[in-house]
Amino acid sequence: MNKTLIRNANILAVDAAHGTKPFSGDLLVEGGLIAAIGPDLAPPDGARIIDGRDRLIMPGLVNAHTHSSETFFRGRYEGMPLEIWLLYAYPLLMNDPIGKRLLYLRSLLLAMESLRNGVTTLCDDFFDPPRHNLDRLGTVFRAYDDAGIRANVSSAAMNIHTLDALPFARDVMSAGLQSLLDFGPPMKAEAYVDFCKSAFDNLHGRAGRVNFMIAPSAPQRCTPDLMMACMELAMEKHVPFHTHVLETRTQAITGHELHGKSLIAYMRDLGLLRRNTTIAHSVWVSDDDMLLMGEAGVSVAHNAISNLKLGAGIAPVRRLMDAGVTLGLGTDGVSSNDTARIFDVMRVAGLIHSVSGPDYGKWVTADEILRMATIGGAKTAMLEHVTGSLEIGKSADLMILNLRSYPFLPFNDAAKHLVYSENGSSIEKVMVAGRIVMEDGRLTTVDEAAVFAELAELVPAWLEEHAELERRNGIFAPAMAEIHRRATLAELPLYRYQGDLPFLG
Ligand SMILES: [Zn+2]
């Protein structure tokens, strides 16, 4: 059995007893699990000994929301709100699906960047239109298995026509343009549920750490029967019902336009607010929405950087926490964030809520951000019994940081260093399920140079094809801009969103 003893380290456990305050001691890993934590642990026979002096051991970070489909789009876009950016990152008119080798490398690259930066669990809301294919989904599972990361992976679903999921779309778009978007009958709920069941049977639990989660894309993009069937299966399988809600002002208008109520109230009425519910974004929620979310015990993946890049707004994190909502941190895809680094999201989320109002007693603290990035994120992934803190019996998902480094010298308070100073540069080792996946500045599971070389060879041609696709989809941009404009001007009826910044109110 694989055994590792880390001695004389500063242990930041994020457990009930110590929270985010480090204590000194040893940590023993056996068979992939944390077997013991305490002073002067005796090294078992055959154990690898790691000197923990001047080192901090902490739980691996959880990326609570991302999309591997965007991995090749870093550094490609700017200056576009969601509704317009979607046209290019998720084109309405599509080419053939990305080839299987690039599909594999795309997920592998996301996992590689994540691991190097201390992310040991990622939640990939995998988007692979136009259909759900077990072989292709299995390719993504294989990439995460090979990289050595823990992951929840979906096959994101939608079955409502794009133009019926957007307010004003049928009015602003010409009949000619609309006719280009007729892709035939939408997927039936039963078909998606059957697909999910086969994913559970064939892929779920791969290597003991790559799981399937259920992800209807958004309440305005899925029929009620699809979403309710998804929730039923998510509860049966104890996995997240992972969805996008109220990211933009346009989406805040959508609920009222389509249903005469907010999308959160709509979800409540359908029985879709549960412990299993993980909501990406939650920017444009009202106080009434937050009350419903807190009562139901839902989780939110807070994508602070993505929400800034797409001009979506700032999620009311303090009020969500006050309402009883569990918070995790997500990068969102590498197109709307440009990196897979949760340390960046921690820093931005740690800073941005200080402009939420003059009552500085309510500003979000480094301690709270650190919990979101670890145990909070694990809860959003429904993996809090497995990862997110250093506790006996949990999986050894952790990283070792060098405290003799710029982000930590001179040493003051660990949580504040980790949120405001660290950017991943102090990470020396990363472990997932007891296996060291990164040390001495390189990944142990993947030949990074070979992957980079293959990406350099294969991706440019694919991006050229994508550029042509962007050009073709550009014909919809004026209509999307008009939808965005109308949504900006529209009144929000019965809406009490105050905005966390005055100009968003
Ligand atoms: Zn997303």
Coordinates of C-alpha atoms and ligand atoms in Angstrom, one line a residue:
M1 CA 0.0 0.0 0.0
N2 CA 1.2 3.5 -0.9
K3 CA 2.2 5.4 2.3
T4 CA 3.5 8.9 2.7
L5 CA 4.3 10.7 5.9
I6 CA 4.6 14.5 5.9
R7 CA 6.4 15.6 9.0
N8 CA 6.6 18.8 11.0
A9 CA 4.4 20.8 8.6
N10 CA 2.0 23.6 9.1
I11 CA -1.4 22.0 8.6
L12 CA -4.3 24.1 7.4
A13 CA -7.1 21.5 7.7
V14 CA -10.3 23.6 7.1
D15 CA -12.0 21.2 9.5
A16 CA -14.4 21.9 12.3
A17 CA -11.8 22.0 15.0
H18 CA -9.2 24.3 13.4
G19 CA -10.9 26.1 10.5
T20 CA -8.4 28.0 8.5
K21 CA -5.8 28.4 11.3
P22 CA -2.8 26.3 10.7
F23 CA -1.3 24.1 13.4
S24 CA 2.0 22.2 13.4
G25 CA 2.1 18.4 13.1
D26 CA 2.4 15.3 10.8
L27 CA 0.0 13.9 8.3
L28 CA 0.0 10.3 7.2
V29 CA -1.4 9.1 3.9
E30 CA -2.2 5.4 3.5
G31 CA -4.0 3.8 0.5
G32 CA -5.1 7.2 -0.9
L33 CA -6.7 8.3 2.4
I34 CA -5.6 10.6 5.2
A35 CA -4.9 8.0 7.9
A36 CA -3.6 10.1 10.7
I37 CA -3.0 13.8 11.7
G38 CA -1.0 14.7 14.8
P39 CA 2.3 15.3 16.5
D40 CA 5.2 12.9 16.1
L41 CA 3.5 10.2 14.0
A42 CA 5.6 7.0 13.7
P43 CA 6.6 6.3 10.1
P44 CA 5.2 3.0 8.9
D45 CA 7.4 0.6 7.1
G46 CA 8.1 1.6 3.5
A47 CA 6.5 5.1 3.9
R48 CA 7.9 7.9 1.8
I49 CA 8.9 10.7 4.2
I50 CA 8.4 14.3 3.2
D51 CA 10.0 17.1 5.3
G52 CA 7.2 19.6 6.0
R53 CA 9.3 22.2 7.7
D54 CA 8.5 25.7 6.4
R55 CA 5.8 24.1 4.4
L56 CA 2.0 24.5 4.5
I57 CA -0.2 21.6 3.8
M58 CA -3.8 22.4 2.8
P59 CA -6.7 20.8 1.0
G60 CA -6.6 20.8 -2.8
L61 CA -8.9 23.5 -4.3
V62 CA -12.2 22.8 -5.9
N63 CA -13.2 24.4 -9.2
A64 CA -17.0 24.4 -8.7
H65 CA -17.8 25.3 -12.3
T66 CA -16.0 25.1 -15.6
H67 CA -16.5 24.0 -19.2
S68 CA -13.7 22.0 -20.9
S69 CA -15.3 23.0 -24.2
E70 CA -13.7 26.4 -23.9
T71 CA -10.1 25.3 -23.2
F72 CA -8.8 26.3 -26.6
F73 CA -10.3 29.8 -26.4
R74 CA -8.1 31.4 -23.7
G75 CA -6.9 34.8 -24.8
R76 CA -9.4 35.0 -27.7
Y77 CA -12.3 37.2 -26.7
E78 CA -13.1 40.4 -24.8
G79 CA -15.5 43.2 -24.7
M80 CA -18.7 41.1 -25.2
P81 CA -21.6 40.4 -22.9
L82 CA -22.7 36.8 -22.5
E83 CA -25.4 36.8 -25.1
I84 CA -23.0 38.0 -27.8
W85 CA -19.9 36.0 -26.7
L86 CA -22.0 32.8 -26.7
L87 CA -22.4 33.2 -30.5
Y88 CA -18.6 32.7 -30.9
A89 CA -17.7 30.4 -28.0
Y90 CA -20.8 28.3 -28.4
P91 CA -21.9 28.9 -32.1
L92 CA -25.5 28.5 -33.1
L93 CA -24.4 27.3 -36.6
M94 CA -22.0 24.4 -35.9
N95 CA -19.2 22.5 -37.7
D96 CA -18.8 18.8 -37.1
P97 CA -18.0 18.1 -33.4
I98 CA -14.3 18.4 -32.5
G99 CA -12.3 15.3 -33.3
K100 CA -11.7 12.7 -30.7
R101 CA -8.0 13.3 -30.2
L102 CA -8.5 17.1 -29.7
L103 CA -11.5 16.4 -27.5
Y104 CA -9.1 14.3 -25.3
L105 CA -6.3 16.9 -25.3
R106 CA -8.8 19.7 -24.6
S107 CA -9.9 18.1 -21.3
L108 CA -6.4 16.9 -20.5
L109 CA -5.0 20.5 -20.8
L110 CA -7.7 21.8 -18.5
A111 CA -6.8 19.1 -15.9
M112 CA -3.1 19.7 -16.3
E113 CA -3.4 23.5 -15.7
S114 CA -5.7 22.8 -12.8
L115 CA -3.4 20.4 -11.1
R116 CA -0.3 22.6 -11.5
N117 CA -2.3 25.3 -9.8
G118 CA -3.6 23.3 -6.8
V119 CA -7.0 22.4 -8.1
T120 CA -7.6 18.8 -7.3
T121 CA -11.3 18.6 -8.1
L122 CA -13.0 20.2 -11.1
C123 CA -16.6 20.3 -12.1
D124 CA -16.7 20.2 -15.9
D125 CA -20.1 21.0 -17.3
F126 CA -19.1 19.4 -20.6
F127 CA -20.9 20.8 -23.6
D128 CA -20.8 18.7 -26.8
P129 CA -23.5 19.6 -29.2
P130 CA -25.4 18.5 -31.1
R131 CA -25.8 15.1 -29.3
H132 CA -25.0 13.1 -26.2
N133 CA -22.5 10.4 -27.0
L134 CA -21.2 8.0 -24.5
D135 CA -17.9 7.4 -26.4
R136 CA -17.1 11.1 -26.5
L137 CA -18.1 11.6 -22.9
G138 CA -15.9 8.6 -22.1
T139 CA -13.0 10.3 -23.8
V140 CA -13.3 13.2 -21.4
F141 CA -13.5 10.8 -18.4
R142 CA -10.3 9.1 -19.7
A143 CA -8.5 12.5 -19.9
Y144 CA -9.3 13.2 -16.2
D145 CA -8.4 9.6 -15.2
D146 CA -5.1 9.9 -17.0
A147 CA -4.3 13.3 -15.5
G148 CA -5.0 12.0 -12.0
I149 CA -7.5 14.7 -11.1
R150 CA -10.9 14.3 -9.4
A151 CA -13.8 15.5 -11.5
N152 CA -17.5 15.7 -11.8
V153 CA -18.4 15.7 -15.5
S154 CA -21.8 16.3 -17.1
S155 CA -23.1 16.1 -20.6
A156 CA -24.9 19.5 -20.6
A157 CA -28.4 19.3 -21.9
M158 CA -30.9 21.7 -23.5
N159 CA -34.0 21.1 -25.4
I160 CA -35.7 24.4 -25.9
H161 CA -34.9 26.4 -29.1
T162 CA -32.3 29.1 -28.4
L163 CA -34.7 31.8 -29.7
D164 CA -37.4 30.6 -27.3
A165 CA -35.0 30.8 -24.4
L166 CA -34.2 34.5 -25.0
P167 CA -36.5 37.4 -24.5
F168 CA -37.4 39.5 -27.6
A169 CA -35.5 37.1 -29.9
R170 CA -38.5 36.2 -32.1
D171 CA -39.3 39.9 -32.5
V172 CA -35.8 41.2 -33.3
M173 CA -34.6 38.4 -35.6
S174 CA -35.7 38.3 -39.2
A175 CA -37.6 35.2 -40.4
G176 CA -34.7 34.5 -42.7
L177 CA -32.2 34.3 -39.9
Q178 CA -34.6 32.3 -37.7
S179 CA -35.0 29.7 -40.5
L180 CA -31.3 29.1 -40.3
L181 CA -31.7 27.9 -36.8
D182 CA -34.3 25.2 -37.5
F183 CA -32.4 22.0 -36.3
G184 CA -35.4 19.7 -36.2
P185 CA -37.3 18.3 -33.2
P186 CA -35.6 18.8 -29.8
M187 CA -34.4 16.0 -27.5
K188 CA -37.1 14.3 -25.4
A189 CA -36.6 14.1 -21.7
E190 CA -36.7 10.3 -21.7
A191 CA -33.9 10.2 -24.3
Y192 CA -31.6 12.3 -22.1
V193 CA -32.5 10.4 -18.9
D194 CA -31.7 7.1 -20.8
F195 CA -28.3 8.6 -21.8
C196 CA -27.6 9.7 -18.2
K197 CA -28.4 6.2 -17.0
S198 CA -26.0 4.7 -19.4
A199 CA -23.4 7.2 -18.3
F200 CA -23.9 6.1 -14.7
D201 CA -23.7 2.5 -15.7
N202 CA -20.6 2.8 -17.8
L203 CA -18.6 5.8 -16.7
H204 CA -19.6 7.0 -13.3
G205 CA -16.9 6.4 -10.6
R206 CA -14.1 5.8 -13.1
A207 CA -10.8 5.3 -11.1
G208 CA -12.8 6.1 -8.0
R209 CA -12.7 9.8 -8.7
V210 CA -14.3 10.7 -12.0
N211 CA -18.0 11.0 -11.6
F212 CA -21.0 11.8 -13.8
M213 CA -23.3 14.8 -12.8
I214 CA -26.5 15.9 -14.3
A215 CA -26.6 19.3 -15.9
P216 CA -29.7 20.7 -17.6
S217 CA -28.1 23.9 -18.9
A218 CA -30.6 26.4 -17.6
P219 CA -34.3 26.6 -16.7
Q220 CA -35.1 28.7 -19.7
R221 CA -33.2 26.3 -22.0
C222 CA -34.9 23.1 -20.8
T223 CA -38.5 21.9 -20.7
P224 CA -40.0 21.3 -17.3
D225 CA -40.3 17.6 -17.9
L226 CA -36.6 17.4 -18.7
M227 CA -35.6 19.3 -15.6
M228 CA -37.9 17.4 -13.3
A229 CA -36.6 14.1 -14.7
C230 CA -33.1 15.3 -14.2
M231 CA -33.7 16.2 -10.6
E232 CA -35.3 12.8 -9.9
L233 CA -32.3 11.0 -11.3
A234 CA -29.8 13.3 -9.5
M235 CA -31.5 12.6 -6.2
E236 CA -31.6 8.9 -6.8
K237 CA -27.9 8.9 -7.7
H238 CA -26.8 11.5 -5.1
V239 CA -25.1 13.7 -7.6
P240 CA -25.4 17.4 -8.3
F241 CA -28.2 18.9 -10.5
H242 CA -25.8 21.4 -12.0
T243 CA -27.4 24.4 -13.8
H244 CA -27.0 28.0 -14.8
V245 CA -29.4 30.5 -13.3
L246 CA -29.6 34.3 -13.5
E247 CA -26.1 35.1 -14.8
T248 CA -27.1 38.2 -16.7
R249 CA -29.7 40.9 -16.7
T250 CA -31.2 39.5 -19.9
Q251 CA -31.8 36.2 -17.9
A252 CA -33.5 38.2 -15.1
I253 CA -35.9 39.6 -17.7
T254 CA -36.4 36.1 -19.2
G255 CA -38.2 34.6 -16.2
H256 CA -40.7 37.4 -16.2
E257 CA -41.2 37.4 -19.9
L258 CA -41.7 33.6 -20.1
H259 CA -43.3 32.7 -16.8
G260 CA -44.3 36.0 -15.1
K261 CA -41.9 35.2 -12.2
S262 CA -38.2 35.0 -11.5
L263 CA -36.4 31.9 -12.8
I264 CA -35.7 30.9 -9.1
A265 CA -39.4 31.1 -8.2
Y266 CA -40.1 29.1 -11.4
M267 CA -37.6 26.4 -10.3
R268 CA -39.1 26.3 -6.8
D269 CA -42.6 25.7 -8.3
L270 CA -41.2 22.8 -10.3
G271 CA -39.5 21.3 -7.2
L272 CA -36.0 22.1 -8.6
L273 CA -34.5 23.8 -5.5
R274 CA -33.0 21.0 -3.4
R275 CA -29.8 20.1 -1.7
N276 CA -28.6 18.6 -5.0
T277 CA -29.1 21.9 -6.8
T278 CA -25.9 23.7 -7.8
I279 CA -26.4 27.0 -9.4
A280 CA -23.7 28.6 -11.5
H281 CA -23.6 32.4 -11.2
S282 CA -26.7 33.6 -9.2
V283 CA -25.9 37.2 -10.0
W284 CA -29.3 38.6 -10.7
V285 CA -31.2 37.1 -7.8
S286 CA -33.7 39.0 -5.7
D287 CA -34.0 38.9 -1.9
D288 CA -37.0 36.7 -2.3
D289 CA -35.0 34.4 -4.6
M290 CA -32.3 34.1 -2.0
L291 CA -34.8 33.2 0.7
L292 CA -36.0 30.3 -1.4
M293 CA -32.5 29.2 -2.2
G294 CA -31.4 29.3 1.4
E295 CA -34.5 27.4 2.6
A296 CA -33.9 24.7 0.1
G297 CA -30.2 24.4 0.9
V298 CA -28.9 24.9 -2.6
S299 CA -25.3 25.7 -3.5
V300 CA -23.9 28.4 -5.7
A301 CA -20.7 28.4 -7.8
H302 CA -19.5 31.9 -7.7
N303 CA -17.6 32.8 -10.9
A304 CA -16.3 36.2 -9.9
I305 CA -13.9 36.6 -12.8
S306 CA -16.1 35.3 -15.5
N307 CA -18.9 37.5 -14.3
L308 CA -16.6 40.5 -14.6
K309 CA -15.3 39.5 -18.0
L310 CA -18.8 39.2 -19.5
G311 CA -20.1 42.2 -17.7
A312 CA -22.7 40.1 -16.0
G313 CA -22.4 41.7 -12.6
I314 CA -21.4 40.8 -9.1
A315 CA -23.2 38.1 -7.2
P316 CA -24.6 39.2 -3.9
V317 CA -22.4 36.7 -2.0
R318 CA -22.8 38.1 1.5
R319 CA -26.6 38.0 1.2
L320 CA -26.5 34.5 -0.3
M321 CA -24.4 33.3 2.7
D322 CA -26.8 35.1 5.1
A323 CA -29.7 33.3 3.4
G324 CA -28.0 29.9 4.1
V325 CA -26.7 29.2 0.6
T326 CA -23.5 27.1 0.3
L327 CA -20.8 28.9 -1.8
G328 CA -18.1 27.5 -3.9
L329 CA -15.8 29.2 -6.4
G330 CA -15.6 28.5 -10.1
T331 CA -13.5 29.7 -12.9
D332 CA -16.3 29.1 -15.5
G333 CA -14.8 28.1 -18.8
V334 CA -11.3 29.2 -19.9
S335 CA -12.8 31.5 -22.4
S336 CA -14.7 33.7 -20.0
N337 CA -11.9 33.5 -17.4
D338 CA -8.8 32.8 -19.5
T339 CA -7.2 30.5 -16.9
A340 CA -8.2 27.5 -14.8
R341 CA -6.6 29.0 -11.7
I342 CA -8.9 29.1 -8.6
F343 CA -6.2 31.2 -6.8
D344 CA -7.0 34.0 -9.2
V345 CA -10.7 33.7 -8.5
M346 CA -10.0 33.7 -4.7
R347 CA -8.1 37.0 -5.0
V348 CA -10.8 38.7 -7.2
A349 CA -13.6 37.3 -5.0
G350 CA -11.7 38.4 -1.9
L351 CA -11.5 41.9 -3.2
I352 CA -14.5 42.7 -5.2
H353 CA -17.2 42.4 -2.5
S354 CA -15.6 45.2 -0.6
V355 CA -17.2 47.6 -3.1
S356 CA -20.6 46.1 -2.3
G357 CA -21.4 48.8 0.2
P358 CA -20.1 51.0 3.0
D359 CA -20.9 48.5 5.8
Y360 CA -17.4 47.0 6.0
G361 CA -18.6 44.5 8.6
K362 CA -20.3 42.7 5.8
W363 CA -17.4 42.5 3.4
V364 CA -16.4 39.0 2.5
T365 CA -13.3 37.8 4.4
A366 CA -10.2 35.8 3.4
D367 CA -11.3 33.1 5.8
E368 CA -14.7 32.8 4.0
I369 CA -13.1 32.8 0.6
L370 CA -10.7 30.0 1.6
R371 CA -13.6 27.9 2.8
M372 CA -15.5 28.5 -0.5
A373 CA -12.4 27.4 -2.5
T374 CA -12.1 24.1 -0.5
I375 CA -14.9 22.6 1.7
G376 CA -17.6 24.9 0.2
G377 CA -16.6 23.8 -3.3
A378 CA -16.7 20.2 -2.2
K379 CA -20.2 20.7 -1.0
T380 CA -21.3 22.2 -4.3
A381 CA -20.0 19.1 -5.9
M382 CA -21.6 16.9 -3.3
L383 CA -18.2 15.5 -2.4
E384 CA -17.8 17.0 1.1
H385 CA -17.5 13.5 2.6
V386 CA -14.5 12.8 0.2
T387 CA -12.5 16.0 -0.2
G388 CA -12.3 19.7 0.6
S389 CA -10.6 19.4 4.1
L390 CA -7.8 17.5 5.7
E391 CA -9.6 15.0 8.0
I392 CA -8.9 11.4 8.8
G393 CA -10.7 9.1 6.5
K394 CA -11.0 11.6 3.7
S395 CA -9.2 11.3 0.4
A396 CA -5.6 12.7 0.5
D397 CA -6.4 15.6 -2.0
L398 CA -3.9 18.2 -0.9
M399 CA -1.1 20.5 -1.8
I400 CA 2.2 21.5 -0.1
L401 CA 3.3 25.1 -0.4
N402 CA 6.7 26.6 0.3
L403 CA 6.4 29.3 3.0
R404 CA 9.9 30.5 2.2
S405 CA 8.5 32.3 -0.8
Y406 CA 7.4 35.8 -1.8
P407 CA 3.7 35.3 -1.2
F408 CA 4.3 34.2 2.4
L409 CA 7.3 36.3 3.6
P410 CA 7.1 37.6 6.2
F411 CA 4.4 35.3 7.5
N412 CA 1.3 36.8 9.0
D413 CA -2.1 35.1 8.5
A414 CA -2.4 32.0 6.3
A415 CA -5.8 32.7 4.9
K416 CA -5.0 36.2 4.0
H417 CA -1.7 35.1 2.3
L418 CA -3.6 32.5 0.4
V419 CA -6.3 34.8 -0.8
Y420 CA -4.5 38.1 -1.4
S421 CA -0.9 37.0 -2.1
E422 CA -0.6 33.5 -3.4
N423 CA -1.1 32.8 -7.1
G424 CA 0.0 29.2 -7.2
S425 CA 3.7 30.0 -7.5
S426 CA 4.5 28.6 -4.0
I427 CA 3.0 25.1 -4.7
E428 CA 5.7 22.4 -4.5
K429 CA 3.6 19.2 -4.5
V430 CA 0.0 18.3 -5.3
M431 CA -1.6 15.0 -4.3
V432 CA -4.9 13.5 -5.4
A433 CA -6.1 10.4 -3.6
G434 CA -2.7 9.9 -2.1
R435 CA -0.8 10.0 -5.4
I436 CA 1.6 12.8 -6.1
V437 CA 0.6 14.3 -9.4
M438 CA 2.8 17.4 -9.4
E439 CA 6.3 17.9 -7.8
D440 CA 9.6 19.6 -8.6
G441 CA 7.7 21.9 -11.0
R442 CA 6.3 19.2 -13.2
L443 CA 3.4 16.9 -13.6
T444 CA 4.1 13.2 -12.8
T445 CA 1.1 11.8 -14.7
V446 CA 1.4 13.5 -18.1
D447 CA 4.4 14.4 -20.3
E448 CA 3.7 18.1 -20.5
A449 CA 6.2 18.8 -23.3
A450 CA 4.7 16.1 -25.5
V451 CA 1.2 17.4 -24.9
F452 CA 2.2 21.0 -25.7
A453 CA 3.9 19.8 -28.9
E454 CA 0.9 18.0 -30.0
L455 CA -1.4 20.9 -29.2
A456 CA 0.9 23.2 -31.2
E457 CA 0.7 20.9 -34.1
L458 CA -3.1 20.2 -34.1
V459 CA -4.9 23.2 -32.6
P460 CA -4.0 26.0 -35.0
A461 CA -5.9 24.3 -37.9
W462 CA -8.9 23.7 -35.7
L463 CA -8.9 27.3 -34.6
E464 CA -8.8 28.4 -38.2
E465 CA -11.9 26.4 -38.8
H466 CA -13.4 28.0 -35.7
A467 CA -12.6 31.5 -37.0
E468 CA -14.6 30.7 -40.1
L469 CA -17.4 29.5 -37.9
E470 CA -17.3 32.8 -35.9
R471 CA -17.6 34.7 -39.2
R472 CA -20.7 32.6 -40.2
N473 CA -22.3 33.2 -36.8
G474 CA -21.5 36.9 -36.8
I475 CA -24.7 37.4 -38.9
F476 CA -26.7 36.9 -35.6
A477 CA -24.7 39.5 -33.7
P478 CA -26.9 42.5 -34.4
A479 CA -30.0 40.7 -33.2
M480 CA -28.2 39.5 -30.0
A481 CA -27.0 43.1 -29.4
E482 CA -30.6 44.3 -29.8
I483 CA -31.8 41.7 -27.3
H484 CA -29.1 42.8 -24.9
R485 CA -30.1 46.4 -25.4
R486 CA -33.8 45.8 -24.8
A487 CA -33.0 43.7 -21.7
T488 CA -30.9 46.5 -20.3
L489 CA -33.8 49.0 -20.7
A490 CA -36.6 46.7 -19.6
E491 CA -38.2 47.1 -16.2
L492 CA -37.8 44.2 -13.8
P493 CA -41.3 43.7 -12.4
L494 CA -41.7 42.7 -8.8
Y495 CA -38.0 42.7 -8.6
R496 CA -36.0 43.8 -5.5
Y497 CA -32.5 43.2 -6.7
Q498 CA -30.5 46.0 -5.2
G499 CA -27.2 45.3 -7.0
D500 CA -24.0 44.9 -5.2
L501 CA -22.7 48.0 -7.0
P502 CA -24.9 51.1 -7.4
F503 CA -24.7 51.0 -11.2
L504 CA -26.0 47.5 -11.4
G505 CA -29.2 48.3 -9.4
Ligands
ZN1 ZN -21.0 28.0 -17.2

